[in-house]
Amino acid sequence: MAKSASDSKQKTEILTINQRRWRKFKSLKRGYVSLWILAVSYTLSMFLPLLVSNKALYVNYNGNSYFPAVRDLLDLPVIGALGGSNFISGETLGQQGNAAECNYRQLQKQYEQENAGNTVIMPLYPYSSNEDISSGIGEQAEIVEQFAAPFESKNGSVPRLLGTDDRGRDVFSRLTYGFQISMSFALLVAFLEYLIGIPIGAIMGYFGRGFDLMMQRFMEIWGSLPYLFLIIIIASLITPNFILLVGLVTIFAWMGPAAQMRSQVYREKTRDYVAAAISIGVPTRKILLKHILPNSLVPIITFLPFAIVSGIGALVSLDFLGFGLPPTTASWGEMVGVGLAYVTDGYWWLVLVPLGAMFTTLILVVFIGEGVREAFDPKVFSRLR
Amino acid sequence: MFDYFIRRLLLTIPTFIGCTIVVFTIVTLAPGGPLEQQIQALKKGGGETGGGGGLAGEQTLPPQALEDLKEFYGFDKPIWKQYIIWLGVWQRDAESFKVELNKRRLVGGGHSLMLTNDFKIVDADNPSEIAKDWKWEEAAPDAQGNKRYRIYRTEFSGVLTGNFGKSYKYPGKTVMELIVDRMPISTQFGIVGLILSYTLCVYLGIQKALRHNSVFDFVSSTLVFVAYSIPGWAFGAVLLVILCTQTFFPILPLGGFESIDYSDLPFFDKIWDRVIHFVLPLTAYTLGGFASLTMLMKNSLLDNLSQDYIRTAFAKGIREQRVIWLHAMRNSIIPIVTNIGYLIGVFVAGSYLIERVFNIDGIGKLTFDSAVARDYPIVFAFTVISVIITLMGSIISDLILSLTDPRIRFK
């Protein structure tokens, strides 16, 4: 397996089980490549304000330097909601009569025409996810076209890679920001549901009896609640934001890992090594944490990618129904909702683009999941013939 | 064993009660319910008819009207009482009228009743006959200050007696009628989807197990995992754009359950019309359960094929076909069969997401709309139905499991 050059190394190389799993996972190319693609895209998406934005990376105006995009980045919490402190008016940078937010795309053209040594460097893709026909009023307004087709370019501006939607918002830009939000959402939900589910499941499985019975009933009740109704009702009381939605989905999602953990611990605690540990007087806490937990975590970890899949699915569904993130947030579900409203008008990209992005992401995650499962649980079936 | 199932059945009672209490409490306590909506509507109406006083501030309802509204929705009682009335273990007012002494009052069934001076409720046309079911109590005086009494008749009627109440949003319809109206749609999708997915998944699972690690297995695994990861409604939306809009291949109708001129079509066209409307939503419905069922079948058969009794069967010289289909299959099908308990769900199956994408007026849409419009009786009815289906489904599944597999002993 290990192609180490020297013989001596081969002798000393004793792999722990986790190293062996990692090697096995690496050998399954599909999952490994998927992991790389997703990891790189998600890391890049953290820097979206520098890559996909209508704010300039760098402006040099009359000898002064400005970094509007960097300000945006520092202002960007996980959610992608924009703060207020990153405002630079157009007049500050020489756009006459524009007291509103500076339009950097126009500023770039203006500087080029003036040729006075001022420079603007725009991000790779100079459109933001939330600019629509309503932004840029007055003389500085550009023509923002609704329903622009993919690759369509108006009067020499940078072409819209994936077109625009009903309000002239850029689809590609929304797509990228939507990716970041979906992934952050799913990762956070998965993390929290494990954080809650694993200890509860472990305690249920290890101590059993009253607590177990009580929690089982509780989970049964909690699990049969019509959770979409409850979210609809809660959403009508408070406008849901990122954190609230994470909470809402988590309080229903933790039961999966808890039930799994419970049955695992239940099985493990009857094993001989636990009996041995008890008989030599190892404290309960230590038995649970050091002996049982590592042994019962395997099926739970292999379930993680699928938890992420359902997290993304949940967010997209809720957004599609209109009970998800606030309307200013770029989200795939909302994009699909808009697209389906115009389904008869031939604006196919409004539906296919966000769903395509979602499918790609989900499939990558599932491939990772398949690889992880294979690596953790190399079941060898042998049969005659 | 018998004890076990009795115990399971008994345990469903606290679960049922717990679940309905939670939903009942949250939904009833949440602001913006039907009472508030009514008040808002009345205020608006009052403001318009009042006219002129555009900035006169908030119109207040007369306390009398508010009282009546509360009584109409049953919100005049404490929440625990509302709950047990809804459940049907406490008497609810079947009829209730405000009357003055010695005045006739027309009640249901063409009778007229009257409250006499000595506080007896009698038939107005035949004062010697006392109406036994009716009771009376003092009520708030009317606007002129006349003393009034409330006469009422009570009955036990609630969820336990099969009465889910009346819808607020669709006047004159009981919740049961609304649900039954939409049941055919759900049932059709549910049953066809079930048969289809079981047939395909079992077949595919067997083939995958027999050709484990072949190219076919690899490719179909990928497809199955892709199908698993994609939500059914989303895949449906993609198919809708590709197969139903003018942009690509417009070969299927754009949503709906049947054509507008459906009733005028000849018989065979009717069937065809149904089929072409049916294909895409059905695909969307079926997609979700596809992966788990296929993989369950495959792994279960693989597990059995590596068992010693199969080796023995081969060693005895039994033909491969016979070993697989008679020996291995009988044991491998057990985990598949256990899912059948949830079959009872097909009659009210419905996904609002799919129904919204394909514009179908099914059960999912009804529930979603009623949750948005706070049509409480429908929301509660669906809570009850879904809870019962989940609980019963798991019990039936276990029962079937214990019947098919004699090794399993529940304790």
PDB file of C-alpha atoms in Angstrom, chain A residues 30 217 220-222 224-226 228-230 232-233 236-237 306 309 313 316-317 320-321 323 336 340 343-344 346 348 351-352 355 358-359 362-363 366-367 370 373 379 381-385, chain B residues 11 15 18-19 23 27 30-31 210 218 222 225-226 228-231 233-235 237-238 241 245 247-248 254 302-303 305-306 311 314 320 352-353 356-357 367-368 371-372 374 379 383 387:
ATOM      1  CA  ARG A  30     -14.151  10.259  -6.862  1.00  0.00           C
ATOM      2  CA  ARG A 217     -41.119   9.515  24.110  1.00  0.00           C
ATOM      3  CA  GLU A 220     -41.246  10.525  19.256  1.00  0.00           C
ATOM      4  CA  ILE A 221     -43.429  13.539  20.001  1.00  0.00           C
ATOM      5  CA  TRP A 222     -40.886  15.997  18.671  1.00  0.00           C
ATOM      6  CA  SER A 224     -43.992  13.717  14.656  1.00  0.00           C
ATOM      7  CA  LEU A 225     -44.583  17.451  14.905  1.00  0.00           C
ATOM      8  CA  PRO A 226     -45.464  18.985  11.560  1.00  0.00           C
ATOM      9  CA  LEU A 228     -43.102  22.929   8.233  1.00  0.00           C
ATOM     10  CA  PHE A 229     -46.255  24.332   9.879  1.00  0.00           C
ATOM     11  CA  LEU A 230     -44.342  25.393  12.923  1.00  0.00           C
ATOM     12  CA  ILE A 232     -44.379  28.891   8.819  1.00  0.00           C
ATOM     13  CA  ILE A 233     -46.034  30.100  11.983  1.00  0.00           C
ATOM     14  CA  SER A 236     -44.881  34.905  10.388  1.00  0.00           C
ATOM     15  CA  LEU A 237     -44.081  36.130  13.901  1.00  0.00           C
ATOM     16  CA  PHE A 306     -25.697  13.130   4.236  1.00  0.00           C
ATOM     17  CA  VAL A 309     -27.070  17.169   1.941  1.00  0.00           C
ATOM     18  CA  GLY A 313     -32.033  20.691   0.773  1.00  0.00           C
ATOM     19  CA  VAL A 316     -33.408  25.609  -0.511  1.00  0.00           C
ATOM     20  CA  SER A 317     -36.899  24.238   0.126  1.00  0.00           C
ATOM     21  CA  PHE A 320     -38.404  28.357  -2.296  1.00  0.00           C
ATOM     22  CA  LEU A 321     -41.539  28.434  -0.166  1.00  0.00           C
ATOM     23  CA  PHE A 323     -40.177  31.135   4.574  1.00  0.00           C
ATOM     24  CA  VAL A 336     -35.885  28.949  -8.220  1.00  0.00           C
ATOM     25  CA  LEU A 340     -40.776  29.158 -11.760  1.00  0.00           C
ATOM     26  CA  VAL A 343     -41.539  29.429 -16.366  1.00  0.00           C
ATOM     27  CA  THR A 344     -43.761  29.918 -19.403  1.00  0.00           C
ATOM     28  CA  GLY A 346     -38.709  31.016 -21.760  1.00  0.00           C
ATOM     29  CA  TRP A 348     -34.960  28.855 -18.574  1.00  0.00           C
ATOM     30  CA  VAL A 351     -34.633  27.814 -12.941  1.00  0.00           C
ATOM     31  CA  LEU A 352     -31.905  25.637 -14.377  1.00  0.00           C
ATOM     32  CA  LEU A 355     -30.882  24.079  -9.496  1.00  0.00           C
ATOM     33  CA  MET A 358     -27.526  22.874  -6.145  1.00  0.00           C
ATOM     34  CA  PHE A 359     -27.385  19.492  -7.873  1.00  0.00           C
ATOM     35  CA  LEU A 362     -25.199  17.958  -3.518  1.00  0.00           C
ATOM     36  CA  ILE A 363     -23.685  15.363  -5.814  1.00  0.00           C
ATOM     37  CA  VAL A 366     -22.727  12.667  -1.742  1.00  0.00           C
ATOM     38  CA  PHE A 367     -19.608  11.464  -3.524  1.00  0.00           C
ATOM     39  CA  GLU A 370     -19.786   7.544  -0.388  1.00  0.00           C
ATOM     40  CA  ARG A 373     -18.451   5.345   4.104  1.00  0.00           C
ATOM     41  CA  LYS A 379     -17.323  -4.366   3.859  1.00  0.00           C
ATOM     42  CA  PHE A 381     -18.573  -9.462   0.373  1.00  0.00           C
ATOM     43  CA  SER A 382     -17.401 -12.757  -0.874  1.00  0.00           C
ATOM     44  CA  ARG A 383     -19.584 -15.307  -2.471  1.00  0.00           C
ATOM     45  CA  LEU A 384     -19.200 -18.353  -4.554  1.00  0.00           C
ATOM     46  CA  ARG A 385     -19.347 -17.703  -8.258  1.00  0.00           C
TER      47      ARG A 385
ATOM     48  CA  LEU B  11     -47.447   4.036  24.372  1.00  0.00           C
ATOM     49  CA  THR B  15     -47.244  10.409  22.262  1.00  0.00           C
ATOM     50  CA  GLY B  18     -48.154  15.139  23.773  1.00  0.00           C
ATOM     51  CA  CYS B  19     -47.810  15.941  20.117  1.00  0.00           C
ATOM     52  CA  VAL B  23     -49.079  21.862  18.246  1.00  0.00           C
ATOM     53  CA  VAL B  27     -50.679  27.400  17.052  1.00  0.00           C
ATOM     54  CA  ALA B  30     -49.330  32.510  18.171  1.00  0.00           C
ATOM     55  CA  PRO B  31     -50.605  35.987  17.381  1.00  0.00           C
ATOM     56  CA  LEU B 210     -25.596 -10.153  -8.386  1.00  0.00           C
ATOM     57  CA  PHE B 218     -20.748   1.317 -10.361  1.00  0.00           C
ATOM     58  CA  THR B 222     -23.695   6.763  -9.009  1.00  0.00           C
ATOM     59  CA  PHE B 225     -26.744   8.425  -5.179  1.00  0.00           C
ATOM     60  CA  VAL B 226     -27.387  11.377  -7.445  1.00  0.00           C
ATOM     61  CA  TYR B 228     -30.800  10.453  -3.469  1.00  0.00           C
ATOM     62  CA  SER B 229     -29.102  13.801  -3.129  1.00  0.00           C
ATOM     63  CA  ILE B 230     -31.520  15.733  -5.302  1.00  0.00           C
ATOM     64  CA  PRO B 231     -34.816  16.780  -3.754  1.00  0.00           C
ATOM     65  CA  TRP B 233     -39.405  18.789  -6.332  1.00  0.00           C
ATOM     66  CA  ALA B 234     -36.174  20.313  -7.611  1.00  0.00           C
ATOM     67  CA  PHE B 235     -35.682  17.542 -10.120  1.00  0.00           C
ATOM     68  CA  ALA B 237     -38.727  21.664 -11.717  1.00  0.00           C
ATOM     69  CA  VAL B 238     -35.819  20.874 -14.019  1.00  0.00           C
ATOM     70  CA  VAL B 241     -38.471  23.479 -17.772  1.00  0.00           C
ATOM     71  CA  THR B 245     -41.709  24.808 -21.893  1.00  0.00           C
ATOM     72  CA  THR B 247     -37.559  26.573 -24.934  1.00  0.00           C
ATOM     73  CA  PHE B 248     -36.535  22.932 -25.185  1.00  0.00           C
ATOM     74  CA  LEU B 254     -47.216  22.396 -18.084  1.00  0.00           C
ATOM     75  CA  LEU B 302     -25.250  -9.384  -0.657  1.00  0.00           C
ATOM     76  CA  ASP B 303     -25.245 -10.069   3.060  1.00  0.00           C
ATOM     77  CA  LEU B 305     -25.180 -14.405  -0.377  1.00  0.00           C
ATOM     78  CA  SER B 306     -22.067 -14.433   1.771  1.00  0.00           C
ATOM     79  CA  ARG B 311     -22.337 -21.912   0.645  1.00  0.00           C
ATOM     80  CA  PHE B 314     -24.117 -24.472  -3.449  1.00  0.00           C
ATOM     81  CA  GLU B 320     -27.428 -21.092  -8.872  1.00  0.00           C
ATOM     82  CA  TYR B 352     -46.481  20.877  -1.033  1.00  0.00           C
ATOM     83  CA  LEU B 353     -43.230  21.507  -2.860  1.00  0.00           C
ATOM     84  CA  ARG B 356     -46.507  23.832  -6.093  1.00  0.00           C
ATOM     85  CA  VAL B 357     -44.038  23.114  -8.873  1.00  0.00           C
ATOM     86  CA  THR B 367     -52.245  22.003   4.353  1.00  0.00           C
ATOM     87  CA  PHE B 368     -49.744  24.624   3.349  1.00  0.00           C
ATOM     88  CA  ALA B 371     -51.070  26.908   7.739  1.00  0.00           C
ATOM     89  CA  VAL B 372     -50.390  30.236   6.056  1.00  0.00           C
ATOM     90  CA  ARG B 374     -54.139  30.041  10.027  1.00  0.00           C
ATOM     91  CA  VAL B 379     -53.767  22.342  10.596  1.00  0.00           C
ATOM     92  CA  THR B 383     -51.294  16.982  12.741  1.00  0.00           C
ATOM     93  CA  VAL B 387     -49.102  11.550  13.880  1.00  0.00           C
TER      94      VAL B 387
END
